[in-house]
Amino acid sequence: MDPLLEVAFALAALTYYLGVMIYLIPVPVYGLKRWAPILIEDGLVAALLLSINVGLLHLVEHLVEQLGLNMCLTGLVSRVLQEAIQSAMILLRLVIAVAGATLRFNYAFLFYQVNSILLTTLTALVILSALVSVIAHAKTRLFLVGLLLYSLPFRIGRLAGATLISFVLVNQVMLPLFPYWMNYFYGSMVPQVDVGGGSTAFLWGIVKGIYGYAAGSVVTFRSTENPGEVFTFLAREGGAYYADRPFKGIRYGSYEVVVDYLGYTFTVNDSLRVPEDLKVDTSYPSADYRLDLELPIIVPGYLSAVVLSGCERVSVYSQPNGVLKISCSTGEEVVLVETTYVDGASVELLFASAQLVAFNTSRYVWRGLKVTSNQLVFEVPKNASLTLVIRYVSSGQLESVVPEVSETRYFEEAHVDVFNAIVSASWKFLEFDIIVSMFLFLDTLIVAGLARVLGGRAVRVPIHL
Amino acid sequence: MLRGAPIPLLRVKRAGQGLIEDAVWAAFWLAVGSTVFAFISYLASLIPAPGGGG
């Protein structure tokens, strides 16, 4: 356990027993004895909060990831906007200089006013970039320090601890929303981010093999129009993946669809047009479309695969007890069979109707899981068919095994309409400043609110617009 | 009680009662302390258990 956590636990226990001991003092010091039950309760609350500590942080991170938000776009957008503001400031200087030279009126006062407002906007954007860096790199540390402060006896650090805890939790959710905030007011300033369901398709689908459903496969939609725009989904039980969360729908456009399963990568479709190529489907309430993906492999069980190369036609017959009979008709003389499975399961070859010529095993790690892959080469008489009987066996623990995948919508670079940004910054400078600063202010208010809930006392927010 | 007594007997009785009551509470919380902390760890172990897969 983290040393900070150990200290915090010790502090919580100390608080509790201090309360007990104060109850025991034989001298009737009422001022001190009033604290006794408070200390006992504080010790228990702190112990509870400490026990769920990292779980709470992971819960919030998981929530954010499931919604499809991530922090990188905010950092990119705020940096681009900073440059836009600096361009606006240069433009302003130019305009003032030209106006001052051609017309005989001195516009200096106007310059100072507008420039200071632009400078405020710049400060707000720089603060945003700094917040993104801080949260991205130090959130666990800050969270633990907050917990530590919270556990101090006599409520010394309660307010500070509660504020730190809520700062980390709230910003984890708020900061990724900045591009959506800007887009809400300024229409298409960040065109990759759409507000309002007009141009987003919500869909689901099943990833299936020739036999079986490939649960645990990772489906990636990569935009062919905006390089660096990638949506990633995990196919869950039954092989179904869902693109149905508010920020995880797929924007209208053209995509390349790639499925990664146990290290095998299949490009299922290299130019899928959304929504034209999608099938309208109303069986699932949160999605309007369905897109099933078919892989040319056999899936005998969870996180396993049988891949055949050199077959013209493959038929699979299911038999009891997890046994599959595979029939491969081929014109080739050599058929390569690969059986791949994750630690905790195995695919056994019970029978083969042809002679095994070569055998090789390799082990590798795929998304945090240890995978074994056996390559078997069979020599098949010409125009005959190869029959294999395999059995899939799994140990009970396999249900909870999931590949490591971050299901987010990822942008490698921010496409910000810079012209739009400079015009808004210059022409509507006051409004632009207020909108950017208002985001930070709302963020602070929500942090203060949550801190009050945790700490039980109002947090003062210095208001400065 | 005796009026004009040298010791404020009623006050001593009240204070003494308060002290004994506090001592009883202290003994109670002392005894259940480790049980309560164990219960809290149990509650905490329940919380992230079902989550993470939605």
Coordinates of C-alpha atoms in Angstrom, one line a residue:
Chain A
M1 CA 0.0 0.0 0.0
D2 CA 1.2 3.5 -0.8
P3 CA 3.1 5.0 2.2
L4 CA 0.9 8.1 2.1
L5 CA -2.1 5.8 2.5
E6 CA -0.6 4.0 5.4
V7 CA 0.1 7.2 7.2
A8 CA -3.4 8.4 6.4
F9 CA -4.9 5.1 7.8
A10 CA -2.8 5.5 10.9
L11 CA -4.0 9.1 11.3
A12 CA -7.7 8.0 11.0
A13 CA -7.1 5.3 13.6
L14 CA -5.3 7.9 15.8
T15 CA -8.3 10.3 15.5
Y16 CA -10.7 7.5 16.6
Y17 CA -8.7 6.4 19.6
L18 CA -7.9 10.0 20.6
G19 CA -11.7 10.5 20.8
V20 CA -12.0 7.4 23.0
M21 CA -9.2 8.6 25.3
I22 CA -10.7 12.0 25.6
Y23 CA -13.9 10.3 26.8
L24 CA -11.9 8.6 29.4
I25 CA -10.3 11.7 31.0
P26 CA -11.5 11.8 34.6
V27 CA -11.5 15.6 34.7
P28 CA -14.7 17.3 33.5
V29 CA -13.2 19.5 30.9
Y30 CA -16.4 20.0 28.8
G31 CA -14.7 22.1 26.1
L32 CA -12.5 19.2 25.3
K33 CA -15.0 16.4 25.9
R34 CA -17.3 18.0 23.3
W35 CA -14.7 17.0 20.7
A36 CA -14.7 13.3 21.7
P37 CA -17.7 12.0 19.7
I38 CA -16.7 14.3 16.8
L39 CA -13.3 12.7 16.7
I40 CA -14.7 9.2 16.8
E41 CA -17.1 9.9 13.9
D42 CA -14.3 11.7 11.9
G43 CA -12.0 8.7 12.4
L44 CA -14.7 6.4 11.0
V45 CA -15.6 8.6 8.1
A46 CA -11.9 9.0 7.2
A47 CA -11.3 5.3 7.4
L48 CA -14.3 4.7 5.1
L49 CA -13.0 7.3 2.6
L50 CA -9.5 5.9 2.7
S51 CA -10.7 2.4 2.1
I52 CA -12.5 3.3 -1.1
N53 CA -9.8 5.8 -2.1
V54 CA -8.3 4.6 -5.3
G55 CA -11.6 2.9 -6.2
L56 CA -13.3 6.3 -6.2
L57 CA -10.7 7.8 -8.5
H58 CA -10.8 4.8 -10.8
L59 CA -14.6 5.0 -10.8
V60 CA -14.5 8.5 -12.0
E61 CA -11.8 7.8 -14.6
H62 CA -13.9 4.8 -15.8
L63 CA -17.0 7.0 -16.1
V64 CA -15.1 9.5 -18.2
E65 CA -13.7 6.9 -20.4
Q66 CA -17.0 5.2 -20.9
L67 CA -18.5 8.5 -22.0
G68 CA -15.8 8.7 -24.6
L69 CA -14.1 11.9 -23.2
N70 CA -10.4 12.4 -22.9
M71 CA -8.1 15.2 -21.7
C72 CA -5.8 15.5 -24.7
L73 CA -8.2 17.4 -26.9
T74 CA -8.7 20.1 -24.2
G75 CA -4.9 20.6 -24.0
L76 CA -4.6 20.8 -27.8
V77 CA -7.5 23.1 -28.2
S78 CA -6.5 25.5 -25.4
R79 CA -3.0 25.7 -26.9
V80 CA -4.3 26.5 -30.4
L81 CA -6.7 29.1 -28.9
Q82 CA -3.7 30.7 -27.1
E83 CA -2.0 31.1 -30.4
A84 CA -5.2 32.5 -31.9
I85 CA -5.4 35.1 -29.2
Q86 CA -1.8 36.1 -29.6
S87 CA -2.4 36.5 -33.3
A88 CA -5.5 38.6 -32.5
M89 CA -3.3 40.8 -30.3
I90 CA -0.8 41.3 -33.0
L91 CA -3.6 42.1 -35.4
L92 CA -4.9 44.6 -32.9
R93 CA -1.6 46.3 -32.6
L94 CA -1.4 46.6 -36.4
V95 CA -4.9 48.0 -36.7
I96 CA -4.2 50.6 -34.0
A97 CA -0.9 51.6 -35.4
V98 CA -2.4 52.0 -38.9
A99 CA -5.4 53.9 -37.6
G100 CA -3.1 56.1 -35.5
A101 CA -0.9 56.9 -38.5
T102 CA -3.6 57.5 -41.0
L103 CA -6.3 59.2 -38.9
R104 CA -5.3 61.9 -36.6
F105 CA -7.1 60.5 -33.5
N106 CA -5.1 58.7 -30.8
Y107 CA -6.5 55.3 -30.3
A108 CA -4.2 54.3 -27.6
F109 CA -6.8 54.1 -24.9
L110 CA -8.8 51.7 -27.0
F111 CA -5.8 49.5 -27.4
Y112 CA -5.1 49.2 -23.7
Q113 CA -8.7 48.2 -23.0
V114 CA -9.0 45.6 -25.6
N115 CA -5.5 44.3 -25.0
S116 CA -6.1 43.8 -21.3
I117 CA -9.2 41.9 -22.0
L118 CA -7.4 39.7 -24.5
L119 CA -4.7 39.2 -21.9
T120 CA -7.3 37.9 -19.4
T121 CA -8.5 35.4 -22.0
L122 CA -4.9 34.3 -22.6
T123 CA -4.4 33.8 -18.8
A124 CA -7.5 31.7 -18.6
L125 CA -6.4 29.5 -21.4
V126 CA -2.9 29.1 -20.0
I127 CA -4.5 28.1 -16.6
L128 CA -6.5 25.5 -18.5
S129 CA -3.4 24.1 -20.1
A130 CA -1.7 24.0 -16.7
L131 CA -4.7 22.3 -15.2
V132 CA -4.7 19.6 -17.9
S133 CA -1.0 18.9 -17.3
V134 CA -1.5 18.8 -13.5
I135 CA -4.4 16.5 -13.6
A136 CA -2.9 14.3 -16.2
H137 CA 0.4 13.8 -14.4
A138 CA -0.3 14.2 -10.7
K139 CA -3.9 13.2 -10.0
T140 CA -3.2 10.2 -7.9
R141 CA -0.6 12.0 -5.8
L142 CA -2.8 15.0 -5.2
F143 CA -5.7 12.7 -4.4
L144 CA -3.7 10.8 -1.8
V145 CA -2.4 14.1 -0.3
G146 CA -5.9 15.3 -0.1
L147 CA -6.9 12.1 1.7
L148 CA -4.0 12.5 4.1
L149 CA -5.0 16.0 5.0
Y150 CA -8.6 14.9 5.4
S151 CA -7.6 12.3 8.0
L152 CA -5.8 14.7 10.4
P153 CA -7.4 14.8 13.9
F154 CA -9.4 17.8 15.2
R155 CA -10.4 18.6 11.6
I156 CA -7.2 20.5 11.0
G157 CA -6.9 19.6 7.3
R158 CA -10.4 18.7 6.6
L159 CA -11.2 21.6 4.4
A160 CA -8.0 21.5 2.5
G161 CA -8.2 17.8 2.0
A162 CA -11.8 17.9 0.9
T163 CA -10.9 20.6 -1.6
L164 CA -8.0 18.7 -3.0
I165 CA -10.1 15.5 -3.4
S166 CA -12.9 17.3 -5.1
F167 CA -10.4 19.3 -7.3
V168 CA -9.1 16.0 -8.7
L169 CA -12.5 14.3 -9.1
V170 CA -14.3 17.3 -10.6
N171 CA -11.6 18.3 -13.0
Q172 CA -11.3 14.8 -14.2
V173 CA -14.8 15.2 -15.7
M174 CA -14.9 18.9 -16.4
L175 CA -11.7 19.5 -18.3
P176 CA -12.5 17.2 -21.2
L177 CA -15.7 19.1 -21.7
F178 CA -13.9 22.4 -22.6
P179 CA -14.0 21.8 -26.4
Y180 CA -17.7 21.1 -26.2
W181 CA -18.2 24.3 -24.2
M182 CA -16.4 26.3 -26.9
N183 CA -18.3 24.6 -29.6
Y184 CA -21.6 25.3 -27.9
F185 CA -21.1 29.0 -28.2
Y186 CA -19.0 29.3 -31.3
G187 CA -20.6 26.7 -33.6
S188 CA -17.9 25.2 -35.6
M189 CA -14.8 26.4 -33.8
V190 CA -13.7 22.8 -33.1
P191 CA -15.3 20.9 -35.9
Q192 CA -14.2 17.5 -34.6
V193 CA -16.5 17.9 -31.7
D194 CA -20.2 18.1 -32.3
V195 CA -22.8 19.3 -29.9
G196 CA -26.3 18.1 -30.4
G197 CA -27.1 14.8 -32.1
G198 CA -27.4 16.1 -35.6
S199 CA -24.3 14.5 -37.2
T200 CA -23.5 11.6 -34.9
A201 CA -24.5 8.0 -35.5
F202 CA -25.2 5.8 -32.5
L203 CA -24.7 2.2 -33.4
W204 CA -24.0 -1.3 -32.1
G205 CA -22.9 -4.5 -33.7
I206 CA -21.7 -8.0 -33.2
V207 CA -18.2 -9.2 -34.1
K208 CA -18.6 -12.7 -35.3
G209 CA -16.3 -15.4 -36.8
I210 CA -17.2 -18.2 -39.1
Y211 CA -18.3 -19.9 -35.9
G212 CA -18.8 -18.2 -32.6
Y213 CA -18.7 -14.6 -31.4
A214 CA -15.4 -12.8 -30.8
A215 CA -16.0 -11.3 -27.4
G216 CA -12.9 -9.5 -26.2
S217 CA -12.0 -8.1 -29.6
V218 CA -11.0 -4.5 -30.0
V219 CA -12.9 -2.6 -32.7
T220 CA -11.2 0.6 -34.0
F221 CA -12.9 3.2 -36.3
R222 CA -10.2 5.4 -37.9
S223 CA -11.4 8.4 -39.8
T224 CA -10.1 8.6 -43.3
E225 CA -10.9 12.3 -43.6
N226 CA -9.4 13.6 -40.4
P227 CA -6.2 11.8 -39.8
G228 CA -5.7 11.1 -36.1
E229 CA -9.4 10.8 -35.2
V230 CA -9.9 7.3 -33.8
F231 CA -12.8 5.7 -31.9
T232 CA -12.0 2.5 -30.0
F233 CA -14.6 0.0 -28.6
L234 CA -14.4 -3.3 -26.9
A235 CA -16.6 -6.2 -27.9
R236 CA -18.2 -7.5 -24.8
E237 CA -20.2 -10.6 -23.9
G238 CA -21.7 -12.2 -27.0
G239 CA -19.2 -10.3 -29.2
A240 CA -21.3 -7.1 -29.1
Y241 CA -19.8 -3.6 -29.1
Y242 CA -21.7 -0.5 -28.4
A243 CA -21.2 3.0 -29.8
D244 CA -24.1 4.5 -27.9
R245 CA -22.7 6.8 -25.2
P246 CA -23.3 10.6 -25.5
F247 CA -19.7 11.5 -26.5
K248 CA -19.0 8.2 -28.2
G249 CA -21.2 8.1 -31.1
I250 CA -19.5 8.0 -34.5
R251 CA -19.5 11.2 -36.5
Y252 CA -20.8 11.2 -40.0
G253 CA -17.9 10.6 -42.3
S254 CA -15.7 7.9 -43.8
Y255 CA -13.9 5.4 -41.7
E256 CA -11.5 2.5 -41.8
V257 CA -12.7 -0.3 -39.5
V258 CA -10.1 -2.6 -38.0
V259 CA -10.6 -5.4 -35.5
D260 CA -7.8 -6.6 -33.3
Y261 CA -8.4 -10.0 -31.7
L262 CA -5.7 -11.9 -29.8
G263 CA -3.0 -10.2 -31.9
Y264 CA -4.7 -10.9 -35.3
T265 CA -5.6 -7.6 -37.1
F266 CA -8.3 -7.6 -39.7
T267 CA -9.3 -4.6 -41.8
V268 CA -12.9 -5.4 -42.1
N269 CA -13.8 -2.3 -44.1
D270 CA -11.4 0.3 -45.4
S271 CA -14.0 3.0 -46.3
L272 CA -17.1 2.7 -44.3
R273 CA -19.5 5.7 -44.9
V274 CA -21.4 6.6 -41.8
P275 CA -24.4 6.6 -41.8
E276 CA -25.0 5.5 -45.4
D277 CA -23.5 2.1 -45.0
L278 CA -25.1 1.3 -41.7
K279 CA -28.1 -0.8 -41.3
V280 CA -31.0 0.8 -39.5
D281 CA -31.9 -1.3 -36.4
T282 CA -34.2 -0.6 -33.6
S283 CA -33.6 -3.7 -31.4
Y284 CA -31.4 -1.8 -29.0
P285 CA -32.9 1.3 -27.5
S286 CA -29.8 3.5 -27.3
A287 CA -28.6 2.9 -30.9
D288 CA -30.2 3.6 -34.2
Y289 CA -27.9 1.6 -36.4
R290 CA -26.3 -1.8 -36.5
L291 CA -23.0 -2.8 -38.0
D292 CA -22.0 -6.4 -37.7
L293 CA -18.4 -7.3 -38.4
E294 CA -17.3 -10.7 -39.7
L295 CA -13.9 -12.1 -39.2
P296 CA -12.6 -15.1 -41.2
I297 CA -11.7 -17.1 -38.0
I298 CA -13.3 -19.7 -35.8
V299 CA -14.0 -18.7 -32.2
P300 CA -14.5 -21.9 -30.2
G301 CA -14.7 -20.0 -26.9
Y302 CA -13.9 -16.8 -25.1
L303 CA -10.6 -15.3 -26.0
S304 CA -9.6 -18.2 -28.3
A305 CA -9.3 -18.6 -32.0
V306 CA -8.6 -21.1 -34.7
V307 CA -7.3 -19.6 -37.9
L308 CA -7.0 -21.7 -41.1
S309 CA -4.9 -20.7 -44.1
G310 CA -5.2 -22.4 -47.4
C311 CA -8.8 -23.5 -47.2
E312 CA -11.3 -22.7 -49.9
R313 CA -14.3 -23.5 -47.8
V314 CA -14.6 -24.1 -44.1
S315 CA -17.5 -25.7 -42.3
V316 CA -17.9 -26.0 -38.6
Y317 CA -20.1 -28.5 -36.8
S318 CA -20.7 -28.1 -33.1
Q319 CA -20.7 -31.1 -30.9
P320 CA -21.4 -31.5 -27.2
N321 CA -18.9 -30.7 -24.4
G322 CA -17.3 -27.8 -26.3
V323 CA -16.1 -30.0 -29.2
L324 CA -16.0 -28.6 -32.7
K325 CA -15.6 -30.5 -35.9
I326 CA -14.0 -28.4 -38.6
S327 CA -14.0 -29.4 -42.1
C328 CA -11.7 -27.6 -44.6
S329 CA -11.9 -28.3 -48.3
T330 CA -8.9 -27.2 -50.1
G331 CA -7.1 -27.4 -53.4
E332 CA -3.8 -26.8 -51.8
E333 CA -1.5 -29.5 -50.5
V334 CA -0.5 -27.7 -47.3
V335 CA -2.9 -26.2 -44.7
L336 CA -1.7 -24.0 -41.9
V337 CA -3.8 -24.2 -38.7
E338 CA -3.2 -21.8 -35.9
T339 CA -4.9 -22.3 -32.5
T340 CA -4.6 -19.4 -30.2
Y341 CA -5.8 -19.0 -26.7
V342 CA -5.3 -17.0 -23.6
D343 CA -3.8 -18.3 -20.3
G344 CA -6.7 -19.9 -18.5
A345 CA -8.1 -21.5 -21.5
S346 CA -6.9 -24.0 -24.1
V347 CA -7.8 -25.3 -27.5
E348 CA -6.9 -29.0 -27.8
L349 CA -6.6 -30.8 -31.1
L350 CA -8.3 -34.2 -30.6
F351 CA -8.2 -35.5 -34.1
A352 CA -6.8 -34.6 -37.5
S353 CA -7.5 -36.5 -40.7
A354 CA -4.2 -35.5 -42.3
Q355 CA -0.5 -35.8 -41.4
L356 CA 1.0 -33.2 -39.2
V357 CA 4.2 -32.0 -40.9
A358 CA 5.4 -29.2 -38.6
F359 CA 4.5 -27.8 -35.2
N360 CA 5.5 -24.6 -33.6
T361 CA 4.4 -22.7 -30.5
S362 CA 4.8 -19.1 -29.6
R363 CA 3.8 -17.0 -26.6
Y364 CA 3.3 -13.3 -26.6
V365 CA 1.5 -10.7 -24.7
W366 CA -1.6 -9.0 -26.2
R367 CA -3.1 -6.1 -24.4
G368 CA -2.0 -7.3 -21.0
L369 CA -3.0 -10.9 -21.6
K370 CA -0.6 -13.8 -22.1
V371 CA -1.5 -15.6 -25.3
T372 CA -0.2 -19.0 -26.6
S373 CA -0.4 -19.6 -30.3
N374 CA 0.3 -23.1 -31.8
Q375 CA 1.0 -23.3 -35.5
L376 CA 0.3 -26.7 -37.1
V377 CA 1.1 -27.5 -40.7
F378 CA -0.8 -30.4 -42.3
E379 CA 0.0 -32.1 -45.5
V380 CA -3.3 -32.8 -47.3
P381 CA -3.6 -35.0 -50.4
K382 CA -4.7 -32.9 -53.4
N383 CA -8.4 -32.0 -53.6
A384 CA -9.2 -33.8 -50.4
S385 CA -10.6 -32.2 -47.3
L386 CA -9.0 -31.8 -43.9
T387 CA -11.1 -32.7 -40.9
L388 CA -10.1 -31.5 -37.4
V389 CA -11.8 -32.1 -34.1
I390 CA -10.9 -29.6 -31.5
R391 CA -12.1 -28.9 -28.0
Y392 CA -12.1 -25.6 -26.1
V393 CA -11.5 -25.9 -22.4
S394 CA -11.6 -23.0 -20.0
S395 CA -11.0 -22.6 -16.3
G396 CA -13.6 -20.8 -14.2
Q397 CA -11.6 -17.5 -13.8
L398 CA -11.7 -16.6 -17.5
E399 CA -15.0 -14.7 -17.2
S400 CA -13.4 -11.7 -15.5
V401 CA -10.4 -11.5 -17.8
V402 CA -10.7 -8.5 -20.2
P403 CA -8.0 -7.1 -22.6
E404 CA -6.5 -3.8 -21.7
V405 CA -8.1 -1.2 -23.9
S406 CA -8.9 2.4 -23.4
E407 CA -12.3 3.0 -25.0
T408 CA -12.0 6.6 -25.9
R409 CA -12.3 8.8 -28.8
Y410 CA -8.8 9.9 -29.5
F411 CA -7.6 12.9 -31.6
E412 CA -4.0 13.2 -32.5
E413 CA -4.3 16.9 -33.3
A414 CA -6.8 19.5 -32.7
H415 CA -8.5 20.8 -35.7
V416 CA -9.6 24.2 -34.6
D417 CA -11.0 26.7 -37.0
V418 CA -8.2 29.2 -36.3
F419 CA -9.8 32.0 -38.5
N420 CA -13.0 31.7 -36.5
A421 CA -11.1 31.8 -33.3
I422 CA -9.1 35.0 -34.3
V423 CA -12.2 36.7 -35.5
S424 CA -14.1 35.8 -32.3
A425 CA -11.2 36.9 -30.2
S426 CA -10.8 40.2 -32.0
W427 CA -14.3 41.3 -32.9
K428 CA -16.2 39.8 -29.9
F429 CA -13.3 40.1 -27.5
L430 CA -15.4 40.8 -24.4
E431 CA -17.7 37.9 -25.0
F432 CA -14.9 35.6 -25.8
D433 CA -13.1 36.5 -22.6
I434 CA -16.3 35.9 -20.5
I435 CA -17.0 32.6 -22.1
V436 CA -13.5 31.2 -21.6
S437 CA -13.3 32.6 -18.0
M438 CA -16.8 31.4 -17.2
F439 CA -15.7 27.8 -17.9
L440 CA -13.0 28.1 -15.2
F441 CA -15.4 29.8 -12.8
L442 CA -18.0 27.1 -13.2
D443 CA -15.3 24.5 -12.7
T444 CA -14.3 26.2 -9.4
L445 CA -17.9 26.5 -8.2
I446 CA -18.4 22.8 -8.7
V447 CA -15.1 21.9 -7.0
A448 CA -16.2 24.1 -4.0
G449 CA -19.6 22.5 -4.0
L450 CA -18.2 19.0 -3.8
A451 CA -15.6 20.0 -1.3
R452 CA -18.4 21.3 0.9
V453 CA -20.2 18.0 0.7
L454 CA -17.1 16.1 1.7
G455 CA -15.9 18.6 4.2
G456 CA -19.1 19.7 5.8
R457 CA -18.4 23.4 5.7
A458 CA -18.7 26.1 3.0
V459 CA -15.6 26.8 1.0
R460 CA -15.0 30.4 0.1
V461 CA -14.6 31.1 -3.5
P462 CA -12.8 34.3 -4.4
I463 CA -14.8 35.7 -7.2
H464 CA -12.8 37.5 -9.9
L465 CA -14.1 38.0 -13.3
Chain B
M1 CA -29.5 17.6 50.8
L2 CA -27.7 19.6 53.5
R3 CA -28.0 23.3 52.8
G4 CA -24.8 25.3 53.0
A5 CA -22.8 22.2 52.7
P6 CA -19.1 22.8 52.2
I7 CA -19.0 20.6 49.0
P8 CA -21.4 21.4 46.2
L9 CA -22.8 17.8 46.4
L10 CA -25.3 18.1 43.6
R11 CA -22.8 19.5 41.2
V12 CA -20.3 16.8 42.1
K13 CA -23.0 14.2 41.6
R14 CA -23.8 15.6 38.1
A15 CA -20.2 15.9 37.1
G16 CA -19.5 12.4 38.4
Q17 CA -22.5 11.0 36.5
G18 CA -21.2 12.7 33.3
L19 CA -17.7 11.2 33.9
I20 CA -19.0 7.7 34.4
E21 CA -21.3 7.9 31.4
D22 CA -18.4 9.1 29.3
A23 CA -16.2 6.3 30.6
V24 CA -18.9 3.8 29.6
W25 CA -19.1 5.2 26.1
A26 CA -15.3 5.1 25.9
A27 CA -15.2 1.5 26.9
F28 CA -17.8 0.7 24.4
W29 CA -16.0 2.4 21.4
L30 CA -12.7 0.9 22.6
A31 CA -14.2 -2.5 22.5
V32 CA -15.9 -2.3 19.2
G33 CA -13.1 -0.2 17.6
S34 CA -11.4 -3.0 15.7
T35 CA -14.7 -4.5 14.7
V36 CA -16.0 -1.3 13.3
F37 CA -12.8 -0.8 11.3
A38 CA -13.0 -4.3 10.0
F39 CA -16.7 -3.7 9.0
I40 CA -15.6 -0.5 7.1
S41 CA -13.0 -2.4 5.2
Y42 CA -15.6 -5.0 4.3
L43 CA -17.9 -2.3 3.0
A44 CA -15.1 -0.8 1.0
S45 CA -14.2 -4.1 -0.6
L46 CA -17.8 -4.4 -1.8
I47 CA -17.7 -1.1 -3.7
P48 CA -15.3 -1.5 -6.6
A49 CA -16.1 -5.2 -6.9
P50 CA -19.0 -5.1 -9.3
G51 CA -17.9 -2.0 -11.2
G52 CA -15.3 -1.6 -14.0
G53 CA -17.0 -3.7 -16.6
G54 CA -20.0 -1.5 -17.7

